[in-house]
Amino acid sequence: MKMTALTTAAMLMASTAAIAQVETQTLFFENEGSTLSGTLYLPEGHDGSPLATVVVTGAWTTVEEQMPAIYAEQMVERGFAAFTFDFRGWGKSGDLAQNVRFVESPEAKISDIEAAFAFVATLPEVDATQINALGICASAGYMVDAVAGNDTVNRIGLVAPWLQNEEIVNAVYGGEEGVRGLIEVSRAAEQAGGQIIPAAGPTGTEGVLMPFDGYYVDPERGAIPAYDNQWNNAGWEGWLTYYPADNPSRLTQPLAIVHSESAAIPQGVRTFLEGFSGDATLQMLEDVTQFDFYDNPDDVNRAADTIAQHFAATPGQDS
């Protein structure tokens, strides 16, 4: 693996991108019998000529209006078009099979990302030879799997990636016994046709997936009207047995990662990079939390600078 570690000076370098006005188009595409809703981001007044484009996906349980929209706008400010969308079973998009919603299914989400790449490549505003991928938090693993072996995609960037393996899953979810218990919950919920609980609630709330304060319960941040704030317990087994940190070798496109030791599971990044043999750029910011990467302006700007520089690089510049 050829690794580039950004210096403190590089990390503090101010963005040179001018603040651009952004215009959007609501678009629809199909995957596995469902209609997905997406948004194309372009510079205001764009003449319609094809642009290098970034497909952006966000954290688990989220919709495109949250962190994907923020990073899509950042990419437009740096000269790209961008595309976001709601996965099947979430937000404005259609259901999964059997009218199921709110299941965090790695398999389904990987398929949706692959369909989004194929769709974006057909748009006249998109340069089909310059399509890039940006995955944030949980969708980082999905992006890796959707990009691996996909000649449509030139480069991939990951921001605050949640890259787990069995060891990390056990550490986060209560050890082997805790994981087994959640898998039993998942199977029972699936047999019942689904069991929906709130995705987020304030610290101390009972019966929710994420009982803590911060991004997901703040209406000025992630608790926006578009957010479903739902979780289907039938999704636990697929999530807990998904190990993207152990599967880096299939990825051949140049990779850039922005993360922090203060954010979620940085050990997953280290594990992933140990097995990655391609060109990689790693930027570790100091004292940046997982939620900061979602919407804190200074941290988002620094992450977007690194990712955009990576996407704009020409072959041979990853060194």
XYZ file of C-alpha atoms in Angstrom:
319
model
C 0.000 0.000 0.000
C 1.223 3.475 -0.880
C 0.225 5.701 2.029
C 0.063 9.494 2.251
C -0.343 10.890 5.769
C -1.297 14.564 5.737
C 0.758 16.884 7.913
C -0.606 19.289 10.489
C 0.135 22.156 8.113
C -1.883 20.494 5.385
C -4.731 19.795 7.780
C -4.891 23.455 8.773
C -4.715 24.739 5.205
C -7.770 26.869 4.497
C -10.095 25.912 1.707
C -9.429 27.763 -1.527
C -12.887 26.986 -2.889
C -15.103 29.982 -3.448
C -18.500 29.789 -1.815
C -20.731 28.720 -4.668
C -24.477 28.890 -4.994
C -26.008 25.468 -5.480
C -29.050 24.387 -7.433
C -30.708 20.992 -7.135
C -32.806 18.649 -9.236
C -35.007 15.909 -7.798
C -34.509 12.710 -9.785
C -35.794 9.148 -9.555
C -34.246 5.807 -10.438
C -35.162 2.153 -10.081
C -33.586 -0.745 -8.232
C -34.975 -4.216 -7.609
C -38.557 -3.165 -8.257
C -38.570 -0.009 -6.130
C -38.288 3.678 -7.010
C -35.551 5.612 -5.240
C -35.599 9.378 -4.786
C -32.384 11.311 -5.295
C -31.023 14.820 -5.710
C -28.498 16.123 -8.210
C -26.460 19.093 -6.954
C -25.004 21.521 -9.501
C -23.454 24.984 -9.438
C -26.132 27.627 -9.795
C -26.612 28.568 -13.431
C -24.646 25.577 -14.666
C -24.697 25.386 -18.469
C -25.424 21.661 -18.544
C -21.958 20.539 -19.595
C -20.786 17.295 -17.946
C -18.963 17.630 -14.630
C -16.898 15.294 -12.505
C -19.401 13.990 -9.962
C -19.471 12.621 -6.419
C -22.101 10.177 -5.153
C -22.532 10.821 -1.404
C -24.074 8.535 1.227
C -24.484 9.007 4.965
C -24.682 7.334 8.356
C -27.031 4.496 9.311
C -30.762 5.319 9.669
C -30.236 8.667 7.915
C -31.843 10.396 4.934
C -30.226 12.389 2.164
C -31.109 15.780 3.684
C -28.746 15.175 6.604
C -24.955 14.809 6.250
C -25.125 13.688 2.582
C -26.634 17.057 1.609
C -23.977 18.955 3.570
C -21.120 17.143 1.847
C -22.835 17.337 -1.546
C -22.904 21.118 -1.254
C -19.256 21.091 -0.190
C -18.354 19.115 -3.307
C -20.210 21.590 -5.544
C -18.321 24.451 -3.925
C -15.136 22.668 -4.947
C -16.067 22.257 -8.590
C -17.945 18.944 -8.709
C -21.522 17.915 -9.278
C -22.905 15.677 -6.526
C -25.690 13.155 -6.126
C -27.444 11.980 -2.966
C -30.416 9.661 -2.497
C -32.581 7.859 0.016
C -31.990 4.124 0.286
C -34.875 1.731 -0.197
C -36.973 1.625 2.929
C -35.898 5.086 4.087
C -37.007 8.656 3.512
C -38.762 9.338 0.217
C -37.709 6.107 -1.491
C -39.835 3.014 -2.001
C -39.878 -0.067 0.173
C -37.677 -3.087 0.383
C -39.217 -6.428 -0.582
C -42.499 -7.295 1.140
C -43.131 -3.611 1.967
C -40.405 -3.600 4.614
C -38.978 -0.293 5.823
C -36.261 0.969 8.207
C -34.080 -2.148 7.974
C -30.369 -1.343 8.041
C -29.493 -3.899 5.368
C -25.897 -3.753 4.111
C -26.807 -5.992 1.189
C -29.695 -3.781 0.090
C -27.795 -0.543 0.567
C -24.788 -1.798 -1.412
C -27.169 -2.722 -4.234
C -28.755 0.737 -4.099
C -25.365 2.451 -4.329
C -24.464 0.331 -7.337
C -27.757 1.329 -8.971
C -27.054 4.988 -8.184
C -23.658 4.816 -9.905
C -25.256 3.290 -13.005
C -28.009 5.920 -13.013
C -25.706 8.894 -12.486
C -23.521 7.764 -15.380
C -26.484 8.295 -17.742
C -27.110 11.934 -16.777
C -26.031 14.578 -19.329
C -24.698 16.829 -16.551
C -22.335 14.076 -15.395
C -18.977 13.192 -16.895
C -19.348 9.415 -16.855
C -15.551 9.033 -16.905
C -15.185 11.048 -13.677
C -17.525 9.508 -11.083
C -16.323 9.344 -7.488
C -17.722 7.904 -4.253
C -17.972 9.459 -0.782
C -19.231 7.359 2.130
C -19.793 8.778 5.608
C -19.937 6.695 8.812
C -21.813 3.387 8.337
C -22.139 3.784 4.586
C -18.347 3.811 4.255
C -18.359 0.021 4.238
C -21.253 -0.047 1.800
C -19.360 2.318 -0.488
C -16.253 0.145 -0.413
C -18.273 -2.900 -1.410
C -20.181 -1.021 -4.117
C -16.992 0.486 -5.570
C -14.852 -2.671 -5.488
C -14.699 -4.118 -8.978
C -16.842 -1.287 -10.356
C -15.148 0.372 -13.336
C -17.715 3.199 -13.260
C -16.026 4.710 -10.191
C -12.627 6.412 -10.312
C -11.879 7.189 -6.668
C -13.366 6.707 -3.229
C -13.330 8.868 -0.119
C -14.488 7.959 3.395
C -15.283 10.450 6.170
C -15.533 9.234 9.782
C -15.887 5.674 8.477
C -17.499 3.011 10.637
C -15.508 -0.001 9.454
C -16.250 -2.917 11.743
C -15.251 -6.545 12.029
C -16.307 -9.264 14.452
C -13.916 -8.078 17.166
C -15.222 -4.508 16.958
C -18.847 -5.649 16.829
C -18.365 -7.659 20.014
C -16.654 -4.720 21.733
C -19.435 -2.274 20.810
C -22.510 -4.456 21.284
C -21.947 -6.229 24.581
C -19.605 -9.064 23.734
C -20.505 -12.371 22.125
C -23.490 -12.794 24.424
C -24.836 -9.338 23.654
C -24.460 -9.897 19.930
C -26.223 -13.265 20.133
C -29.071 -11.621 22.003
C -29.507 -8.915 19.369
C -29.454 -11.502 16.601
C -32.250 -13.342 18.409
C -34.174 -10.051 18.573
C -33.553 -9.602 14.857
C -34.852 -13.049 13.924
C -37.952 -12.663 16.079
C -38.675 -9.252 14.530
C -38.255 -10.641 11.036
C -40.653 -13.488 11.749
C -43.164 -10.953 13.050
C -42.922 -8.918 9.852
C -40.851 -6.203 11.518
C -40.602 -4.418 14.841
C -40.182 -0.642 14.622
C -38.676 1.404 17.441
C -37.422 5.012 17.519
C -33.928 5.367 16.123
C -32.870 8.133 18.515
C -33.951 9.707 21.764
C -32.425 11.873 24.504
C -30.018 10.317 26.982
C -31.824 7.880 29.259
C -34.715 7.201 26.897
C -35.833 3.578 26.991
C -36.655 1.474 23.950
C -34.671 3.400 21.348
C -31.707 2.426 19.214
C -29.542 5.444 20.138
C -30.373 6.862 23.615
C -28.029 9.829 23.701
C -27.892 13.566 23.158
C -26.363 15.318 20.199
C -26.852 15.240 16.474
C -29.873 12.946 16.176
C -32.059 14.655 18.784
C -31.181 18.287 18.033
C -33.647 19.907 15.585
C -30.909 22.326 14.554
C -28.748 19.380 13.503
C -29.984 15.906 12.575
C -33.519 15.870 14.023
C -34.947 17.518 10.918
C -38.503 16.869 9.663
C -37.215 14.669 6.820
C -35.523 12.250 9.244
C -37.547 9.066 9.702
C -36.125 8.454 13.196
C -37.141 4.809 12.894
C -35.298 1.521 13.272
C -36.548 -1.944 12.418
C -35.166 -4.566 14.793
C -35.215 -7.037 11.910
C -32.032 -5.349 10.684
C -29.787 -6.346 13.574
C -28.510 -9.634 12.182
C -27.459 -8.228 8.812
C -25.701 -5.310 10.491
C -23.933 -7.305 13.204
C -22.574 -9.880 10.760
C -21.277 -7.284 8.290
C -17.474 -6.957 8.524
C -16.152 -4.376 6.031
C -12.919 -3.857 7.991
C -11.859 -7.361 6.997
C -12.488 -6.932 3.270
C -10.219 -4.194 1.870
C -8.318 -6.278 -0.643
C -10.983 -6.183 -3.367
C -10.806 -2.373 -3.539
C -8.403 -1.160 -6.235
C -9.404 2.497 -6.654
C -7.342 5.178 -4.881
C -8.689 5.833 -1.390
C -8.763 8.834 0.956
C -9.915 8.593 4.581
C -10.571 11.442 7.033
C -11.099 10.377 10.632
C -10.103 11.152 14.219
C -9.043 9.192 17.266
C -11.901 11.006 19.052
C -14.490 9.691 16.577
C -16.034 6.230 16.339
C -13.931 3.037 16.105
C -10.675 4.393 14.614
C -9.273 0.893 15.064
C -11.480 -0.139 12.160
C -9.604 2.252 9.886
C -6.277 0.840 11.010
C -7.460 -2.721 10.403
C -8.802 -1.831 6.971
C -5.638 -0.031 5.863
C -3.431 -2.905 7.024
C -5.131 -5.065 4.422
C -5.422 -2.462 1.670
C -2.750 -2.717 -1.014
C -3.682 0.299 -3.147
C -2.987 4.044 -2.942
C -4.300 5.567 0.285
C -4.385 9.022 1.849
C -5.127 9.205 5.585
C -5.946 12.424 7.432
C -6.433 12.083 11.185
C -7.866 15.256 12.711
C -7.423 15.998 16.409
C -10.337 16.060 18.861
C -13.097 15.731 16.258
C -16.095 13.660 17.326
C -18.225 11.503 15.058
C -21.064 14.028 15.135
C -18.642 16.906 14.422
C -17.840 15.258 11.103
C -21.528 15.357 10.211
C -22.132 19.087 10.370
C -19.567 21.132 12.308
C -18.498 23.701 9.670
C -14.765 23.763 10.407
C -14.449 19.985 10.518
C -16.654 19.443 7.485
C -14.598 21.981 5.535
C -11.330 20.283 6.420
C -12.690 16.866 5.515
C -14.180 18.160 2.259
C -10.888 19.814 1.287
C -9.029 16.531 1.621
C -11.675 14.503 -0.204
C -12.023 17.006 -3.053
C -8.252 17.202 -3.490
C -8.192 13.418 -3.691
C -10.968 13.310 -6.299
C -9.258 15.986 -8.402
C -5.900 14.213 -8.449
C -4.662 12.668 -11.670
C -3.102 9.193 -11.898
C 0.373 9.157 -10.379
C -0.352 11.877 -7.808
C -1.137 9.414 -5.007
C 2.245 9.184 -3.391
